[in-house]
């Protein structure tokens, strides 16, 4: 990785190390030299509680592009391309890494490394990945934008940050702000009456409370009378 370059001035290993350095800043809160979106401040503590151990995150960040050493293509303009590098990186990580703790978890993170850079929120949510994976990928995506800042012009950096911000704003509430409606119904009523009473209560709840979740859960509780 140190002998293979993804840009003219940066090796694949140096890039991975840079992504880890910025991810570590996000975890520690040492972010004075970074442009930080509001969702980071709003969800930071909850995100940090879901993350895997730091060794797993470090290995993922440093080796997430290991497959680029094996799939480099250079077009007629001399521009580098790394087709399917996420899949190849996952395969090479599993093949070349030692039998370490969280090896499978790291492989999955590598496989989905480009998720927040490419996929729409609906596509990300459809994968039904656990919060641990989602939050790690989100932080590393923000770190990667900063790590690649020298390769972007000012407008490109802003666009990438804005797109990531949109995805995070749609996904984080679904993970951490899921809403519940608790309905209390009498069990001395007939089943049909209980069903109708419960539906009426939920209708009134949506009228009277500011429910922002896309699909809240309904919990029905019974009392004797």
Coordinates of C-alpha atoms in Angstrom, one line a residue:
X1 CA 0.0 0.0 0.0
X2 CA 2.9 2.3 0.6
X3 CA 4.2 1.7 -2.9
X4 CA 0.9 2.2 -4.7
X5 CA -0.5 5.6 -5.2
X6 CA -4.1 6.8 -5.6
X7 CA -3.1 10.3 -6.5
X8 CA 0.2 11.7 -7.8
X9 CA 1.2 12.8 -4.3
X10 CA -0.4 10.3 -1.9
X11 CA 0.0 6.6 -1.5
X12 CA -3.0 4.3 -0.7
X13 CA -1.5 3.7 2.8
X14 CA -1.0 7.4 3.5
X15 CA -4.6 8.1 2.5
X16 CA -5.9 5.4 4.8
X17 CA -3.8 6.8 7.6
X18 CA -5.2 10.3 7.0
X19 CA -8.7 9.0 7.1
X20 CA -7.9 7.3 10.5
X21 CA -6.4 10.5 11.8
X22 CA -9.5 12.5 11.0
X23 CA -11.8 9.8 12.3
X24 CA -9.8 9.8 15.6
X25 CA -10.4 13.6 15.8
X26 CA -14.1 13.1 15.4
X27 CA -14.1 10.5 18.1
X28 CA -12.0 12.5 20.5
X29 CA -13.8 15.8 19.7
X30 CA -10.5 17.5 18.6
X31 CA -12.2 19.1 15.6
X32 CA -11.0 22.7 15.6
X33 CA -9.4 22.3 12.2
X34 CA -12.4 20.6 10.6
X35 CA -15.7 21.8 9.1
X36 CA -18.3 20.0 11.1
X37 CA -22.0 19.7 10.3
X38 CA -24.7 20.2 12.9
X39 CA -25.7 16.5 13.1
X40 CA -22.3 15.7 14.5
X41 CA -23.0 17.9 17.5
X42 CA -26.6 16.8 17.9
X43 CA -25.8 13.0 17.8
X44 CA -22.2 12.8 18.9
X45 CA -22.7 11.1 22.2
X46 CA -25.2 8.6 20.9
X47 CA -23.0 7.8 17.9
X48 CA -19.9 7.3 20.0
X49 CA -21.8 4.8 22.2
X50 CA -22.6 2.6 19.2
X51 CA -19.0 2.4 17.7
X52 CA -16.9 -0.7 17.9
X53 CA -13.5 -0.6 19.6
X54 CA -10.9 1.8 18.4
X55 CA -8.6 -0.9 17.0
X56 CA -11.3 -2.2 14.7
X57 CA -12.1 1.4 13.5
X58 CA -8.3 2.0 13.0
X59 CA -7.8 -1.1 10.9
X60 CA -10.9 -0.4 8.8
X61 CA -9.8 3.2 8.1
X62 CA -6.2 2.4 7.3
X63 CA -6.9 -0.7 5.1
X64 CA -10.3 0.3 3.6
X65 CA -8.7 0.8 0.1
X66 CA -6.3 -2.1 0.2
X67 CA -7.9 -3.5 -3.0
X68 CA -6.9 -0.4 -5.0
X69 CA -3.4 -2.0 -5.2
X70 CA -5.0 -4.8 -7.3
X71 CA -7.5 -3.0 -9.6
X72 CA -5.7 0.2 -10.8
X73 CA -6.7 1.3 -14.4
X74 CA -5.3 4.4 -16.1
X75 CA -7.4 5.9 -18.8
X76 CA -6.2 7.7 -22.0
X77 CA -5.9 11.0 -20.1
X78 CA -3.7 9.5 -17.4
X79 CA -6.4 9.5 -14.8
X80 CA -6.5 6.7 -12.2
X81 CA -9.5 4.5 -11.8
X82 CA -10.2 1.7 -9.3
X83 CA -13.3 -0.2 -10.5
X84 CA -15.1 -2.3 -7.8
X85 CA -12.3 -1.5 -5.3
X86 CA -14.7 -1.9 -2.3
X87 CA -15.4 -5.5 -3.2
X88 CA -11.8 -6.3 -4.0
X89 CA -10.7 -4.5 -0.8
X90 CA -13.0 -6.7 1.3
X91 CA -11.6 -9.8 -0.4
X92 CA -8.0 -8.8 0.0
X93 CA -8.5 -7.9 3.6
X94 CA -10.0 -11.3 4.4
X95 CA -7.2 -13.0 2.4
X96 CA -4.2 -11.1 3.7
X97 CA -5.0 -10.0 7.2
X98 CA -4.2 -12.0 10.2
X99 CA -6.8 -13.8 12.3
X100 CA -7.6 -10.8 14.5
X101 CA -10.6 -9.9 16.6
X102 CA -13.4 -8.2 14.6
X103 CA -11.9 -9.3 11.3
X104 CA -15.4 -10.0 9.9
X105 CA -16.7 -6.7 11.2
X106 CA -13.8 -4.8 9.5
X107 CA -14.4 -6.7 6.3
X108 CA -18.1 -5.6 6.3
X109 CA -17.1 -1.9 7.0
X110 CA -14.6 -2.1 4.1
X111 CA -17.3 -3.6 1.8
X112 CA -19.7 -0.7 2.5
X113 CA -17.1 2.0 2.7
X114 CA -18.5 4.1 -0.2
X115 CA -22.1 3.8 1.0
X116 CA -22.4 7.4 2.3
X117 CA -20.6 8.8 -0.7
X118 CA -22.8 7.1 -3.3
X119 CA -26.1 5.8 -2.0
X120 CA -29.3 7.7 -1.3
X121 CA -30.7 7.5 2.3
X122 CA -33.5 5.1 1.2
X123 CA -30.9 2.7 -0.3
X124 CA -28.8 2.9 2.9
X125 CA -31.7 2.2 5.1
X126 CA -32.9 -0.7 2.9
X127 CA -29.7 -2.6 3.7
X128 CA -30.8 -2.8 7.3
X129 CA -27.2 -2.5 8.6
X130 CA -26.8 -2.3 12.4
X131 CA -26.3 1.1 14.0
X132 CA -22.7 0.1 14.8
X133 CA -21.9 -0.2 11.1
X134 CA -23.9 2.9 10.0
X135 CA -22.3 5.2 12.6
X136 CA -18.8 4.0 11.8
X137 CA -19.3 4.5 8.1
X138 CA -20.8 7.9 8.7
X139 CA -17.9 9.2 10.7
X140 CA -15.3 7.7 8.3
X141 CA -17.1 9.3 5.4
X142 CA -16.9 12.7 7.0
X143 CA -13.2 12.0 7.8
X144 CA -12.6 10.9 4.2
X145 CA -14.0 14.2 2.8
X146 CA -11.5 16.1 5.0
X147 CA -8.7 13.7 4.2
X148 CA -9.3 14.3 0.4
X149 CA -9.7 18.0 0.8
X150 CA -6.5 18.8 -1.0
X151 CA -7.7 16.8 -4.0
X152 CA -10.9 18.9 -4.2
X153 CA -11.5 22.4 -5.2
X154 CA -13.6 24.5 -2.8
X155 CA -16.9 23.9 -4.6
X156 CA -16.4 20.1 -4.7
X157 CA -15.6 20.0 -1.0
X158 CA -18.8 21.9 -0.2
X159 CA -20.9 19.7 -2.5
X160 CA -19.6 16.5 -1.0
X161 CA -20.1 17.8 2.6
X162 CA -23.6 19.0 1.7
X163 CA -24.5 15.6 0.2
X164 CA -23.2 13.8 3.3
X165 CA -25.1 16.2 5.5
X166 CA -28.4 15.4 3.7
X167 CA -27.9 11.7 4.1
X168 CA -27.0 11.9 7.7
X169 CA -30.0 14.1 8.5
X170 CA -32.4 11.5 7.1
X171 CA -30.7 8.5 8.6
X172 CA -29.7 9.5 12.1
X173 CA -33.2 10.3 13.3
X174 CA -34.3 6.9 12.0
X175 CA -31.7 5.2 14.2
X176 CA -31.9 7.4 17.3
X177 CA -35.2 9.2 17.3
X178 CA -37.7 6.5 16.6
X179 CA -41.0 7.4 18.2
X180 CA -43.5 5.3 20.1
X181 CA -47.2 5.8 20.7
X182 CA -48.5 4.1 23.8
X183 CA -52.2 3.4 23.8
X184 CA -54.0 2.3 27.0
X185 CA -57.2 0.4 26.4
X186 CA -59.8 -1.3 28.7
X187 CA -59.8 -5.1 28.5
X188 CA -63.4 -5.3 29.7
X189 CA -64.4 -4.1 26.2
X190 CA -65.0 -6.5 23.3
X191 CA -62.0 -7.1 21.0
X192 CA -63.8 -5.0 18.3
X193 CA -64.3 -2.1 20.7
X194 CA -60.7 -2.3 21.8
X195 CA -59.5 -2.1 18.2
X196 CA -61.7 0.9 17.4
X197 CA -60.7 2.7 20.7
X198 CA -57.0 2.1 20.0
X199 CA -57.3 3.5 16.4
X200 CA -59.2 6.5 17.7
X201 CA -56.5 7.2 20.3
X202 CA -53.7 7.0 17.7
X203 CA -55.6 9.4 15.4
X204 CA -55.9 11.9 18.3
X205 CA -52.3 11.5 19.2
X206 CA -51.2 12.4 15.6
X207 CA -53.5 15.5 15.8
X208 CA -52.3 16.7 19.1
X209 CA -48.6 15.9 19.3
X210 CA -45.7 16.9 17.0
X211 CA -44.7 13.5 15.8
X212 CA -41.9 13.9 13.3
X213 CA -40.9 10.2 12.8
X214 CA -41.5 8.6 9.5
X215 CA -43.0 5.4 11.0
X216 CA -43.6 5.4 14.7
X217 CA -44.3 2.2 16.6
X218 CA -47.6 1.6 18.4
X219 CA -47.7 -0.2 21.7
X220 CA -51.1 -1.2 23.1
X221 CA -51.4 -1.7 26.8
X222 CA -54.5 -3.0 28.6
X223 CA -56.0 -2.1 32.0
X224 CA -58.7 -3.9 33.8
X225 CA -61.5 -1.4 33.6

